[in-house]
C-alpha cells in the first residue's frame, strides 16, 4: 500500500469548476442504494477553458455517466479509488451520474449508513464523496434539490435539508419526498435521514416576525426525552437574535437523534443530526452534566447556521474559523443562561488538562494547521477549544462593541461565501482600528506559551514592578517560536485592605478591565501610586490560553482564595494551593517518606467552608481537588502511582479534618423537591455530592449509609449515579454489587444509561478494573460498532482510570491496542481518537515508555487507515 500523502495549506487553488445547483435522487436499499446526481456545472471564470473536471468519490460503484444527456465513452473520463475525472468537459453543462452504495456495510459512519434500521448521513468533513462523485470541498457551494425514495412501511419518514416541496406514492409500496434547500451550501452540510421516526413539534417567531416550525425526530421510545433540547433550542435562537442580531432563515428547523454517531452532533443546514447522547434527557435517565451538555451542543449546532453555514470555510485548514467562533458563542450562551463563573471554571479546568496535553504531545498543531494527512484527525481540542480562546482574546482586546460590529461586518460581507481566518480577523481589525498582525501568530504557532512572572514592591516609592517573560516550547516541525501578543487581565490586591488597588501604569490609569499587553519576550510593567504591598492576581478569567507561573507562597494563595474579587482567580488560587501540597506529597511518596498534610491547606479549606458562598456551584468547584490528569500535566515526568497516592491522601486528610463541615453541608443541601435542571438546583446538588465524596473518602459507616440511602432513594439520575459511583469505587462490594446489578437490570433497555453503567465500573480504582473491562467487552450489550459504547467502556478506562490503565505489566496498553486494531478496520475516525493516550508515552518513566512504544509498533505493523497511520507516525517520530 502506498503511504498516504499530506495536503498543504499553501497548495490551495480555487476549483476549476463550480456547481451551481445539485439535484439528487436516492433509492434507498440497505445493501444497494442507488444515488443519481445531476450537477449543474460551469467553469470558474478565473480558470482556463478545457481543464479536466476532478470529482471526489470513494467506495462508489459507477453505473452510468452522461453530459448534457449524452452518455460518456470510456475514453472521456478516468476512474480511480479516490475519484472520477472528466477529461475535456464543456464550459457549462449538466453532469448526470448514477452510483450504487451499501449503507449496510458502512461501519465507518461517514457518508450514508444505517443506525438501528434508520438511514442517516455524516458528510463533514469528507463523507459526501462516499455518497456520489462530487467536488467534495467546502468552497464549492450549490443549492440542492433532493428526492428520497424508500419503502413506505419501514421508512415512513424521509428527510433532507431545506423545505419539503413534493411528496407522493410509488409502485411496490414505495414513496418519495422532495426537499429544496434554497441556500447555497458545500457538500459537507448535506444530510438525509429515513426511518420509522416520530416527532415533537414547537414553534418560534423570529425577531422579524417570521414563523419557524421546530421539530425533534426520535425513535418512539424516546418521545419523552426531548423537552430540554427543545427548550434549549428556543433559548439559543433568542440569544443569537439578542446578542448577535442573527435570526433563523428557513421555515423549518429539524433535529434528529441517532444512536451510532462519531461525534456529538452535526450542523447540516436545516437538519441537524445528533448523537442521542447529545440531545436526549430525562430526570430519571440523564445527569445534570448531561442536561448542561445537551443545552450547549444544541446551541452550538444552531449557532453554526450563521458561523459555519451562511459563511463557511474556504478549505479545511480554516476549520477553526467556524469551530473556534462557534464554541466561543456557545460558551457565552451557556455562561449567560447558567452560572457564568462556574461555566468558565469548568471550561478552563478541562482546557488546561486536555488541550495543554495535546499541545505538549506529538500531535501538537496550530489553530490553523499547515498540513494534514486526514482532516478527520483535526477535529481537536486545539481547533475547537484553543480556537475559542483565541476568539475570546480578540473579543476582550477590541471590546464587545467593536467585536459585535466586526461580527456584523463579517456576516454581511461574506454571506454565502467560503472564506478564511484572515477574513474574520480583518473584520475585527477594521471594526476596531486595532493592529492585529502580531496577534495572528496565535493561529500559526502551536504549543502552550509559558509565562514566568515575578514582582517586587518598592515601599519607598510606592511602586510595584511586574516582570513577565514569555516562551513557547518547540513543537513538532516548529522549533523556533516568536513572542505573542498576550492580553493579561490582572489586579493588585492590597494585603492590608484585601481590596483591588487602583492601577496606574506609565502615569495613566489602566483601563477598567485591568488588561496589560505582553508583546515582548520579556517586559516589565511598573505600577505607581501603590499605597500598600499587594499580592498580584494574574490572568483573571484565564484571559489567555497560557501556563502562568508566579512564585506565590502558601499565605499569598490563601489570601487570594479569601479576597480576590475575581471569582475565577479565587478558584484558581485554591487549585494552586492544593497543587503545592500535592507536589510535596508526590515527592514524599517517591522518596518513601511518611506523608504529612500541610495544615495551612486544611485551614484554607476550613475557612472556605465557614465563609460559605452564595453560588453553591462555585463553592462545589472550589472544594474540588485538581484531577489526576491535571496534576500529571503539571509534572515534568508523570509518576502515576505517586499522583494517585498523593491525591487520595489529600482527599482523605481533608475529609478527616473537616468531616463535621462536610456532613453539615450534605444535610443542608439535601432536598426532595421535584427535579429541575435549573442552575440553582444543579449548584445545590453539586455541593451536596462533593460533600458526600469527601465523606466517602474515609468510608465510615455513616458515609456508606448516606451513599446507600441516596442510591436507594432513586430521586434523580444525578444523585443515583453519584451514589452508585461512590459505592462501586469504595471497598464495599457487599453493597456495590447488588446496587450495580439492580441498576443494570432496571436500565437494560436504555442505551444511554447503560453507557453510564459501563463507565462507573471501569473507573474504579481497585486492581480488578482492567479485568472488568475485558469481561464487560464480552457483555451482550457491548458492541465495537457503537461509538458511545466504545467511549463509555474503553475510552473512559484509558483516560479516566490512570492507575489501572498505566499498570506496570502493560496490560492496559495491550487492551487499548487490541481495540484500536479492530476499530482501525471498522471505524478509523474513532480508532484514531481512541489511541491518543498511547501517543503520550514521552511523559512517562522508561519501562512504561518501552511498553507503550511496543504497542504503537504493534499497531504500525497492521494495514492502517490514513487516520490511524497519521497518528501513529507522529507518535513514533518523536
Ligand atoms: N461540525 C460538527 C460540530 O462541531 C463536528 C462533527 C460532527 C464532525 N460529526 C463529525 C466532524 C464527523 C468530523 C466528523 O458541531
Ligand atoms: Zn461545531
PDB file of C-alpha atoms in Angstrom, residues 484-753:
ATOM      1  CA  UNK A 484       2.967  36.513  21.026  1.00  0.00           C
ATOM      2  CA  UNK A 485       0.627  39.372  21.834  1.00  0.00           C
ATOM      3  CA  UNK A 486      -0.833  38.180  25.147  1.00  0.00           C
ATOM      4  CA  UNK A 487      -3.590  40.057  26.980  1.00  0.00           C
ATOM      5  CA  UNK A 488      -3.245  39.610  30.738  1.00  0.00           C
ATOM      6  CA  UNK A 489      -6.118  40.728  32.875  1.00  0.00           C
ATOM      7  CA  UNK A 490      -4.904  41.438  36.386  1.00  0.00           C
ATOM      8  CA  UNK A 491      -5.317  43.191  39.637  1.00  0.00           C
ATOM      9  CA  UNK A 492      -3.171  44.096  42.614  1.00  0.00           C
ATOM     10  CA  UNK A 493      -4.900  43.079  45.814  1.00  0.00           C
ATOM     11  CA  UNK A 494      -3.814  45.122  48.819  1.00  0.00           C
ATOM     12  CA  UNK A 495      -2.581  42.914  51.656  1.00  0.00           C
ATOM     13  CA  UNK A 496      -3.924  45.331  54.282  1.00  0.00           C
ATOM     14  CA  UNK A 497      -7.245  46.235  52.735  1.00  0.00           C
ATOM     15  CA  UNK A 498      -7.953  42.961  50.932  1.00  0.00           C
ATOM     16  CA  UNK A 499      -9.222  45.145  48.055  1.00  0.00           C
ATOM     17  CA  UNK A 500      -8.211  45.724  44.448  1.00  0.00           C
ATOM     18  CA  UNK A 501      -5.887  48.726  44.335  1.00  0.00           C
ATOM     19  CA  UNK A 502      -6.273  51.358  41.602  1.00  0.00           C
ATOM     20  CA  UNK A 503      -3.797  50.560  38.824  1.00  0.00           C
ATOM     21  CA  UNK A 504      -1.619  53.319  37.377  1.00  0.00           C
ATOM     22  CA  UNK A 505       0.712  52.271  34.608  1.00  0.00           C
ATOM     23  CA  UNK A 506       3.052  54.736  32.861  1.00  0.00           C
ATOM     24  CA  UNK A 507       1.318  57.576  34.674  1.00  0.00           C
ATOM     25  CA  UNK A 508      -2.119  56.675  33.300  1.00  0.00           C
ATOM     26  CA  UNK A 509      -4.892  54.729  34.949  1.00  0.00           C
ATOM     27  CA  UNK A 510      -5.070  51.227  33.482  1.00  0.00           C
ATOM     28  CA  UNK A 511      -8.369  50.540  31.708  1.00  0.00           C
ATOM     29  CA  UNK A 512     -11.300  49.375  33.775  1.00  0.00           C
ATOM     30  CA  UNK A 513     -10.731  45.737  32.862  1.00  0.00           C
ATOM     31  CA  UNK A 514      -7.151  45.874  34.066  1.00  0.00           C
ATOM     32  CA  UNK A 515      -5.577  44.359  30.971  1.00  0.00           C
ATOM     33  CA  UNK A 516      -1.863  44.666  30.289  1.00  0.00           C
ATOM     34  CA  UNK A 517      -0.448  43.691  26.898  1.00  0.00           C
ATOM     35  CA  UNK A 518       2.587  41.466  26.828  1.00  0.00           C
ATOM     36  CA  UNK A 519       4.203  41.708  23.384  1.00  0.00           C
ATOM     37  CA  UNK A 520       7.902  41.217  24.004  1.00  0.00           C
ATOM     38  CA  UNK A 521       9.816  38.150  25.124  1.00  0.00           C
ATOM     39  CA  UNK A 522      10.383  39.994  28.383  1.00  0.00           C
ATOM     40  CA  UNK A 523       8.642  43.093  29.645  1.00  0.00           C
ATOM     41  CA  UNK A 524       8.495  44.950  32.938  1.00  0.00           C
ATOM     42  CA  UNK A 525       5.381  46.833  33.973  1.00  0.00           C
ATOM     43  CA  UNK A 526       5.833  49.488  36.643  1.00  0.00           C
ATOM     44  CA  UNK A 527       2.711  50.383  38.594  1.00  0.00           C
ATOM     45  CA  UNK A 528       2.926  53.671  40.501  1.00  0.00           C
ATOM     46  CA  UNK A 529       0.983  55.064  43.462  1.00  0.00           C
ATOM     47  CA  UNK A 530       0.622  51.638  45.014  1.00  0.00           C
ATOM     48  CA  UNK A 531      -0.170  52.536  48.634  1.00  0.00           C
ATOM     49  CA  UNK A 532       0.315  49.109  50.227  1.00  0.00           C
ATOM     50  CA  UNK A 533       2.101  45.857  49.497  1.00  0.00           C
ATOM     51  CA  UNK A 534      -0.063  43.852  47.077  1.00  0.00           C
ATOM     52  CA  UNK A 535      -0.481  40.251  46.003  1.00  0.00           C
ATOM     53  CA  UNK A 536      -0.887  40.207  42.230  1.00  0.00           C
ATOM     54  CA  UNK A 537      -3.893  38.416  40.801  1.00  0.00           C
ATOM     55  CA  UNK A 538      -2.809  37.482  37.286  1.00  0.00           C
ATOM     56  CA  UNK A 539      -4.560  36.108  34.210  1.00  0.00           C
ATOM     57  CA  UNK A 540      -8.008  36.781  35.656  1.00  0.00           C
ATOM     58  CA  UNK A 541     -10.752  34.785  33.996  1.00  0.00           C
ATOM     59  CA  UNK A 542      -7.964  32.934  32.156  1.00  0.00           C
ATOM     60  CA  UNK A 543      -7.554  35.887  29.804  1.00  0.00           C
ATOM     61  CA  UNK A 544      -5.128  33.975  27.566  1.00  0.00           C
ATOM     62  CA  UNK A 545      -4.507  30.242  26.974  1.00  0.00           C
ATOM     63  CA  UNK A 546      -1.107  30.175  28.650  1.00  0.00           C
ATOM     64  CA  UNK A 547       0.637  28.478  31.529  1.00  0.00           C
ATOM     65  CA  UNK A 548       1.454  31.224  34.037  1.00  0.00           C
ATOM     66  CA  UNK A 549       3.917  30.729  36.847  1.00  0.00           C
ATOM     67  CA  UNK A 550       4.375  33.106  39.761  1.00  0.00           C
ATOM     68  CA  UNK A 551       6.284  32.266  42.940  1.00  0.00           C
ATOM     69  CA  UNK A 552       3.277  32.510  45.236  1.00  0.00           C
ATOM     70  CA  UNK A 553       3.730  31.469  48.829  1.00  0.00           C
ATOM     71  CA  UNK A 554       1.005  29.469  50.540  1.00  0.00           C
ATOM     72  CA  UNK A 555      -0.075  32.518  52.544  1.00  0.00           C
ATOM     73  CA  UNK A 556      -0.430  34.514  49.314  1.00  0.00           C
ATOM     74  CA  UNK A 557      -2.659  31.839  47.836  1.00  0.00           C
ATOM     75  CA  UNK A 558      -4.773  31.516  50.976  1.00  0.00           C
ATOM     76  CA  UNK A 559      -5.104  35.315  50.868  1.00  0.00           C
ATOM     77  CA  UNK A 560      -6.248  35.323  47.237  1.00  0.00           C
ATOM     78  CA  UNK A 561      -8.597  32.418  47.902  1.00  0.00           C
ATOM     79  CA  UNK A 562     -10.261  34.584  50.524  1.00  0.00           C
ATOM     80  CA  UNK A 563     -10.015  38.039  48.954  1.00  0.00           C
ATOM     81  CA  UNK A 564      -9.654  38.065  45.174  1.00  0.00           C
ATOM     82  CA  UNK A 565     -12.517  40.000  43.570  1.00  0.00           C
ATOM     83  CA  UNK A 566     -12.249  37.759  40.507  1.00  0.00           C
ATOM     84  CA  UNK A 567     -14.228  34.555  41.113  1.00  0.00           C
ATOM     85  CA  UNK A 568     -12.215  32.589  38.627  1.00  0.00           C
ATOM     86  CA  UNK A 569      -8.904  33.522  40.225  1.00  0.00           C
ATOM     87  CA  UNK A 570     -10.275  32.774  43.679  1.00  0.00           C
ATOM     88  CA  UNK A 571     -10.894  29.258  42.449  1.00  0.00           C
ATOM     89  CA  UNK A 572      -7.511  29.140  40.757  1.00  0.00           C
ATOM     90  CA  UNK A 573      -5.760  30.231  43.963  1.00  0.00           C
ATOM     91  CA  UNK A 574      -7.343  27.234  45.693  1.00  0.00           C
ATOM     92  CA  UNK A 575      -6.157  24.948  42.903  1.00  0.00           C
ATOM     93  CA  UNK A 576      -2.625  26.363  43.118  1.00  0.00           C
ATOM     94  CA  UNK A 577      -2.618  25.940  46.869  1.00  0.00           C
ATOM     95  CA  UNK A 578      -3.718  22.324  46.571  1.00  0.00           C
ATOM     96  CA  UNK A 579      -1.033  21.794  43.913  1.00  0.00           C
ATOM     97  CA  UNK A 580       1.699  22.992  46.278  1.00  0.00           C
ATOM     98  CA  UNK A 581       0.571  20.475  48.872  1.00  0.00           C
ATOM     99  CA  UNK A 582       0.260  17.768  46.234  1.00  0.00           C
ATOM    100  CA  UNK A 583       3.789  18.448  44.952  1.00  0.00           C
ATOM    101  CA  UNK A 584       5.212  17.873  48.441  1.00  0.00           C
ATOM    102  CA  UNK A 585       3.237  14.690  48.873  1.00  0.00           C
ATOM    103  CA  UNK A 586       4.232  13.366  45.460  1.00  0.00           C
ATOM    104  CA  UNK A 587       7.863  13.934  46.427  1.00  0.00           C
ATOM    105  CA  UNK A 588       7.289  12.243  49.804  1.00  0.00           C
ATOM    106  CA  UNK A 589       5.726   9.242  48.102  1.00  0.00           C
ATOM    107  CA  UNK A 590       8.629   8.904  45.677  1.00  0.00           C
ATOM    108  CA  UNK A 591      11.172   9.171  48.455  1.00  0.00           C
ATOM    109  CA  UNK A 592       9.346   6.708  50.651  1.00  0.00           C
ATOM    110  CA  UNK A 593       8.896   9.356  53.345  1.00  0.00           C
ATOM    111  CA  UNK A 594       5.804   9.455  55.524  1.00  0.00           C
ATOM    112  CA  UNK A 595       3.133  11.760  54.092  1.00  0.00           C
ATOM    113  CA  UNK A 596       2.100  14.738  56.214  1.00  0.00           C
ATOM    114  CA  UNK A 597      -0.775  17.011  55.297  1.00  0.00           C
ATOM    115  CA  UNK A 598       0.019  20.729  55.183  1.00  0.00           C
ATOM    116  CA  UNK A 599      -2.151  22.305  57.931  1.00  0.00           C
ATOM    117  CA  UNK A 600      -2.302  25.597  56.014  1.00  0.00           C
ATOM    118  CA  UNK A 601      -4.236  23.921  53.227  1.00  0.00           C
ATOM    119  CA  UNK A 602      -6.608  22.365  55.722  1.00  0.00           C
ATOM    120  CA  UNK A 603      -7.147  25.765  57.337  1.00  0.00           C
ATOM    121  CA  UNK A 604      -7.754  27.442  53.980  1.00  0.00           C
ATOM    122  CA  UNK A 605     -10.429  24.850  53.171  1.00  0.00           C
ATOM    123  CA  UNK A 606     -11.919  25.228  56.644  1.00  0.00           C
ATOM    124  CA  UNK A 607     -12.125  28.993  56.183  1.00  0.00           C
ATOM    125  CA  UNK A 608     -13.760  28.458  52.806  1.00  0.00           C
ATOM    126  CA  UNK A 609     -16.356  26.141  54.303  1.00  0.00           C
ATOM    127  CA  UNK A 610     -17.081  28.581  57.102  1.00  0.00           C
ATOM    128  CA  UNK A 611     -17.362  31.601  54.818  1.00  0.00           C
ATOM    129  CA  UNK A 612     -19.754  29.750  52.552  1.00  0.00           C
ATOM    130  CA  UNK A 613     -20.807  31.181  49.217  1.00  0.00           C
ATOM    131  CA  UNK A 614     -23.961  32.444  47.594  1.00  0.00           C
ATOM    132  CA  UNK A 615     -23.203  30.481  44.465  1.00  0.00           C
ATOM    133  CA  UNK A 616     -23.246  26.838  45.511  1.00  0.00           C
ATOM    134  CA  UNK A 617     -21.927  25.645  42.191  1.00  0.00           C
ATOM    135  CA  UNK A 618     -18.853  27.870  42.589  1.00  0.00           C
ATOM    136  CA  UNK A 619     -18.397  26.527  46.108  1.00  0.00           C
ATOM    137  CA  UNK A 620     -18.525  22.965  44.784  1.00  0.00           C
ATOM    138  CA  UNK A 621     -15.802  23.814  42.256  1.00  0.00           C
ATOM    139  CA  UNK A 622     -13.661  25.421  44.967  1.00  0.00           C
ATOM    140  CA  UNK A 623     -13.862  22.273  47.057  1.00  0.00           C
ATOM    141  CA  UNK A 624     -12.906  20.003  44.154  1.00  0.00           C
ATOM    142  CA  UNK A 625      -9.254  18.964  44.018  1.00  0.00           C
ATOM    143  CA  UNK A 626      -7.351  19.055  40.726  1.00  0.00           C
ATOM    144  CA  UNK A 627      -7.860  15.810  38.793  1.00  0.00           C
ATOM    145  CA  UNK A 628      -5.084  13.232  38.429  1.00  0.00           C
ATOM    146  CA  UNK A 629      -4.875  14.157  34.752  1.00  0.00           C
ATOM    147  CA  UNK A 630      -4.373  17.844  35.602  1.00  0.00           C
ATOM    148  CA  UNK A 631      -1.779  17.058  38.253  1.00  0.00           C
ATOM    149  CA  UNK A 632       0.040  14.873  35.725  1.00  0.00           C
ATOM    150  CA  UNK A 633       0.054  17.772  33.264  1.00  0.00           C
ATOM    151  CA  UNK A 634       1.889  19.901  35.838  1.00  0.00           C
ATOM    152  CA  UNK A 635       4.665  17.341  36.464  1.00  0.00           C
ATOM    153  CA  UNK A 636       7.880  17.140  34.419  1.00  0.00           C
ATOM    154  CA  UNK A 637       7.645  13.334  34.477  1.00  0.00           C
ATOM    155  CA  UNK A 638       4.368  11.620  35.290  1.00  0.00           C
ATOM    156  CA  UNK A 639       4.572   9.354  38.320  1.00  0.00           C
ATOM    157  CA  UNK A 640       1.255   7.551  38.079  1.00  0.00           C
ATOM    158  CA  UNK A 641       1.325   5.903  41.498  1.00  0.00           C
ATOM    159  CA  UNK A 642       2.637   8.938  43.384  1.00  0.00           C
ATOM    160  CA  UNK A 643      -0.029  11.198  41.885  1.00  0.00           C
ATOM    161  CA  UNK A 644      -2.791   8.763  42.753  1.00  0.00           C
ATOM    162  CA  UNK A 645      -1.471   8.249  46.286  1.00  0.00           C
ATOM    163  CA  UNK A 646      -0.940  11.966  46.929  1.00  0.00           C
ATOM    164  CA  UNK A 647      -4.349  12.996  45.701  1.00  0.00           C
ATOM    165  CA  UNK A 648      -6.078  10.264  47.686  1.00  0.00           C
ATOM    166  CA  UNK A 649      -4.108  11.325  50.753  1.00  0.00           C
ATOM    167  CA  UNK A 650      -5.157  14.987  50.430  1.00  0.00           C
ATOM    168  CA  UNK A 651      -8.772  13.973  49.949  1.00  0.00           C
ATOM    169  CA  UNK A 652      -8.725  11.706  52.996  1.00  0.00           C
ATOM    170  CA  UNK A 653      -6.879  14.253  55.138  1.00  0.00           C
ATOM    171  CA  UNK A 654      -9.374  16.999  54.299  1.00  0.00           C
ATOM    172  CA  UNK A 655     -12.237  14.603  54.898  1.00  0.00           C
ATOM    173  CA  UNK A 656     -10.890  13.543  58.270  1.00  0.00           C
ATOM    174  CA  UNK A 657     -10.185  17.080  59.462  1.00  0.00           C
ATOM    175  CA  UNK A 658     -13.418  18.610  58.171  1.00  0.00           C
ATOM    176  CA  UNK A 659     -15.902  15.748  58.356  1.00  0.00           C
ATOM    177  CA  UNK A 660     -18.358  17.737  60.517  1.00  0.00           C
ATOM    178  CA  UNK A 661     -18.424  20.533  57.973  1.00  0.00           C
ATOM    179  CA  UNK A 662     -18.937  18.125  55.103  1.00  0.00           C
ATOM    180  CA  UNK A 663     -21.706  16.359  56.962  1.00  0.00           C
ATOM    181  CA  UNK A 664     -23.422  19.677  57.661  1.00  0.00           C
ATOM    182  CA  UNK A 665     -23.023  20.676  54.013  1.00  0.00           C
ATOM    183  CA  UNK A 666     -24.533  17.377  52.927  1.00  0.00           C
ATOM    184  CA  UNK A 667     -27.523  17.701  55.227  1.00  0.00           C
ATOM    185  CA  UNK A 668     -28.129  21.367  54.386  1.00  0.00           C
ATOM    186  CA  UNK A 669     -28.237  20.677  50.692  1.00  0.00           C
ATOM    187  CA  UNK A 670     -30.433  17.604  50.610  1.00  0.00           C
ATOM    188  CA  UNK A 671     -33.774  18.196  49.035  1.00  0.00           C
ATOM    189  CA  UNK A 672     -36.747  16.225  47.799  1.00  0.00           C
ATOM    190  CA  UNK A 673     -38.331  18.909  45.679  1.00  0.00           C
ATOM    191  CA  UNK A 674     -39.044  17.656  42.144  1.00  0.00           C
ATOM    192  CA  UNK A 675     -36.012  17.607  39.867  1.00  0.00           C
ATOM    193  CA  UNK A 676     -35.370  20.520  37.548  1.00  0.00           C
ATOM    194  CA  UNK A 677     -32.123  21.284  35.707  1.00  0.00           C
ATOM    195  CA  UNK A 678     -32.026  24.870  36.974  1.00  0.00           C
ATOM    196  CA  UNK A 679     -28.659  26.472  37.820  1.00  0.00           C
ATOM    197  CA  UNK A 680     -29.755  26.768  41.490  1.00  0.00           C
ATOM    198  CA  UNK A 681     -30.710  23.113  41.828  1.00  0.00           C
ATOM    199  CA  UNK A 682     -27.651  21.961  39.924  1.00  0.00           C
ATOM    200  CA  UNK A 683     -25.401  24.012  42.194  1.00  0.00           C
ATOM    201  CA  UNK A 684     -27.046  22.613  45.287  1.00  0.00           C
ATOM    202  CA  UNK A 685     -26.747  19.022  44.082  1.00  0.00           C
ATOM    203  CA  UNK A 686     -23.096  19.510  43.121  1.00  0.00           C
ATOM    204  CA  UNK A 687     -22.253  20.862  46.543  1.00  0.00           C
ATOM    205  CA  UNK A 688     -24.093  18.075  48.312  1.00  0.00           C
ATOM    206  CA  UNK A 689     -22.401  15.444  46.173  1.00  0.00           C
ATOM    207  CA  UNK A 690     -18.923  16.932  46.640  1.00  0.00           C
ATOM    208  CA  UNK A 691     -19.539  16.723  50.388  1.00  0.00           C
ATOM    209  CA  UNK A 692     -20.618  13.093  50.028  1.00  0.00           C
ATOM    210  CA  UNK A 693     -17.468  12.307  48.037  1.00  0.00           C
ATOM    211  CA  UNK A 694     -15.297  13.632  50.882  1.00  0.00           C
ATOM    212  CA  UNK A 695     -17.295  11.703  53.459  1.00  0.00           C
ATOM    213  CA  UNK A 696     -16.876   8.539  51.411  1.00  0.00           C
ATOM    214  CA  UNK A 697     -13.126   9.143  51.163  1.00  0.00           C
ATOM    215  CA  UNK A 698     -12.868   7.836  54.702  1.00  0.00           C
ATOM    216  CA  UNK A 699     -15.720   5.356  54.275  1.00  0.00           C
ATOM    217  CA  UNK A 700     -17.056   5.367  57.810  1.00  0.00           C
ATOM    218  CA  UNK A 701     -20.350   3.602  58.462  1.00  0.00           C
ATOM    219  CA  UNK A 702     -22.288   6.842  58.375  1.00  0.00           C
ATOM    220  CA  UNK A 703     -20.906   7.895  54.998  1.00  0.00           C
ATOM    221  CA  UNK A 704     -21.575   4.492  53.490  1.00  0.00           C
ATOM    222  CA  UNK A 705     -25.127   4.600  54.836  1.00  0.00           C
ATOM    223  CA  UNK A 706     -25.698   8.044  53.319  1.00  0.00           C
ATOM    224  CA  UNK A 707     -24.426   6.953  49.919  1.00  0.00           C
ATOM    225  CA  UNK A 708     -26.507   3.809  50.043  1.00  0.00           C
ATOM    226  CA  UNK A 709     -29.622   5.748  51.043  1.00  0.00           C
ATOM    227  CA  UNK A 710     -29.060   8.247  48.287  1.00  0.00           C
ATOM    228  CA  UNK A 711     -28.841   5.422  45.776  1.00  0.00           C
ATOM    229  CA  UNK A 712     -31.948   3.701  47.117  1.00  0.00           C
ATOM    230  CA  UNK A 713     -33.970   6.932  47.282  1.00  0.00           C
ATOM    231  CA  UNK A 714     -33.790   6.965  43.477  1.00  0.00           C
ATOM    232  CA  UNK A 715     -34.682  10.634  43.260  1.00  0.00           C
ATOM    233  CA  UNK A 716     -32.922  11.609  40.053  1.00  0.00           C
ATOM    234  CA  UNK A 717     -30.098  10.261  37.889  1.00  0.00           C
ATOM    235  CA  UNK A 718     -27.551  12.814  39.112  1.00  0.00           C
ATOM    236  CA  UNK A 719     -27.870  11.630  42.707  1.00  0.00           C
ATOM    237  CA  UNK A 720     -28.245   7.966  41.841  1.00  0.00           C
ATOM    238  CA  UNK A 721     -25.252   7.925  39.568  1.00  0.00           C
ATOM    239  CA  UNK A 722     -23.091   9.780  42.056  1.00  0.00           C
ATOM    240  CA  UNK A 723     -24.020   7.474  44.921  1.00  0.00           C
ATOM    241  CA  UNK A 724     -23.537   4.369  42.807  1.00  0.00           C
ATOM    242  CA  UNK A 725     -20.125   5.594  41.675  1.00  0.00           C
ATOM    243  CA  UNK A 726     -19.026   6.179  45.259  1.00  0.00           C
ATOM    244  CA  UNK A 727     -20.169   2.696  46.277  1.00  0.00           C
ATOM    245  CA  UNK A 728     -18.541   0.992  43.305  1.00  0.00           C
ATOM    246  CA  UNK A 729     -15.307   2.917  43.902  1.00  0.00           C
ATOM    247  CA  UNK A 730     -15.319   2.057  47.626  1.00  0.00           C
ATOM    248  CA  UNK A 731     -14.270  -1.166  49.303  1.00  0.00           C
ATOM    249  CA  UNK A 732     -17.911  -2.077  49.965  1.00  0.00           C
ATOM    250  CA  UNK A 733     -18.575  -4.608  47.225  1.00  0.00           C
ATOM    251  CA  UNK A 734     -21.224  -6.089  49.525  1.00  0.00           C
ATOM    252  CA  UNK A 735     -23.331  -3.005  48.763  1.00  0.00           C
ATOM    253  CA  UNK A 736     -21.922  -2.086  45.367  1.00  0.00           C
ATOM    254  CA  UNK A 737     -22.511  -5.408  43.622  1.00  0.00           C
ATOM    255  CA  UNK A 738     -26.244  -5.672  44.314  1.00  0.00           C
ATOM    256  CA  UNK A 739     -26.660  -1.973  43.509  1.00  0.00           C
ATOM    257  CA  UNK A 740     -24.875  -2.378  40.184  1.00  0.00           C
ATOM    258  CA  UNK A 741     -26.945  -5.431  39.354  1.00  0.00           C
ATOM    259  CA  UNK A 742     -30.207  -3.663  40.158  1.00  0.00           C
ATOM    260  CA  UNK A 743     -29.195  -0.621  38.164  1.00  0.00           C
ATOM    261  CA  UNK A 744     -28.112  -2.731  35.176  1.00  0.00           C
ATOM    262  CA  UNK A 745     -31.373  -4.651  35.148  1.00  0.00           C
ATOM    263  CA  UNK A 746     -33.524  -1.598  35.583  1.00  0.00           C
ATOM    264  CA  UNK A 747     -31.894   0.258  32.686  1.00  0.00           C
ATOM    265  CA  UNK A 748     -31.062  -2.602  30.321  1.00  0.00           C
ATOM    266  CA  UNK A 749     -33.373  -1.069  27.701  1.00  0.00           C
ATOM    267  CA  UNK A 750     -31.831   2.445  27.911  1.00  0.00           C
ATOM    268  CA  UNK A 751     -28.554   2.564  25.969  1.00  0.00           C
ATOM    269  CA  UNK A 752     -27.515   5.966  27.330  1.00  0.00           C
ATOM    270  CA  UNK A 753     -27.928   4.813  30.930  1.00  0.00           C
TER     271      UNK A 753
END
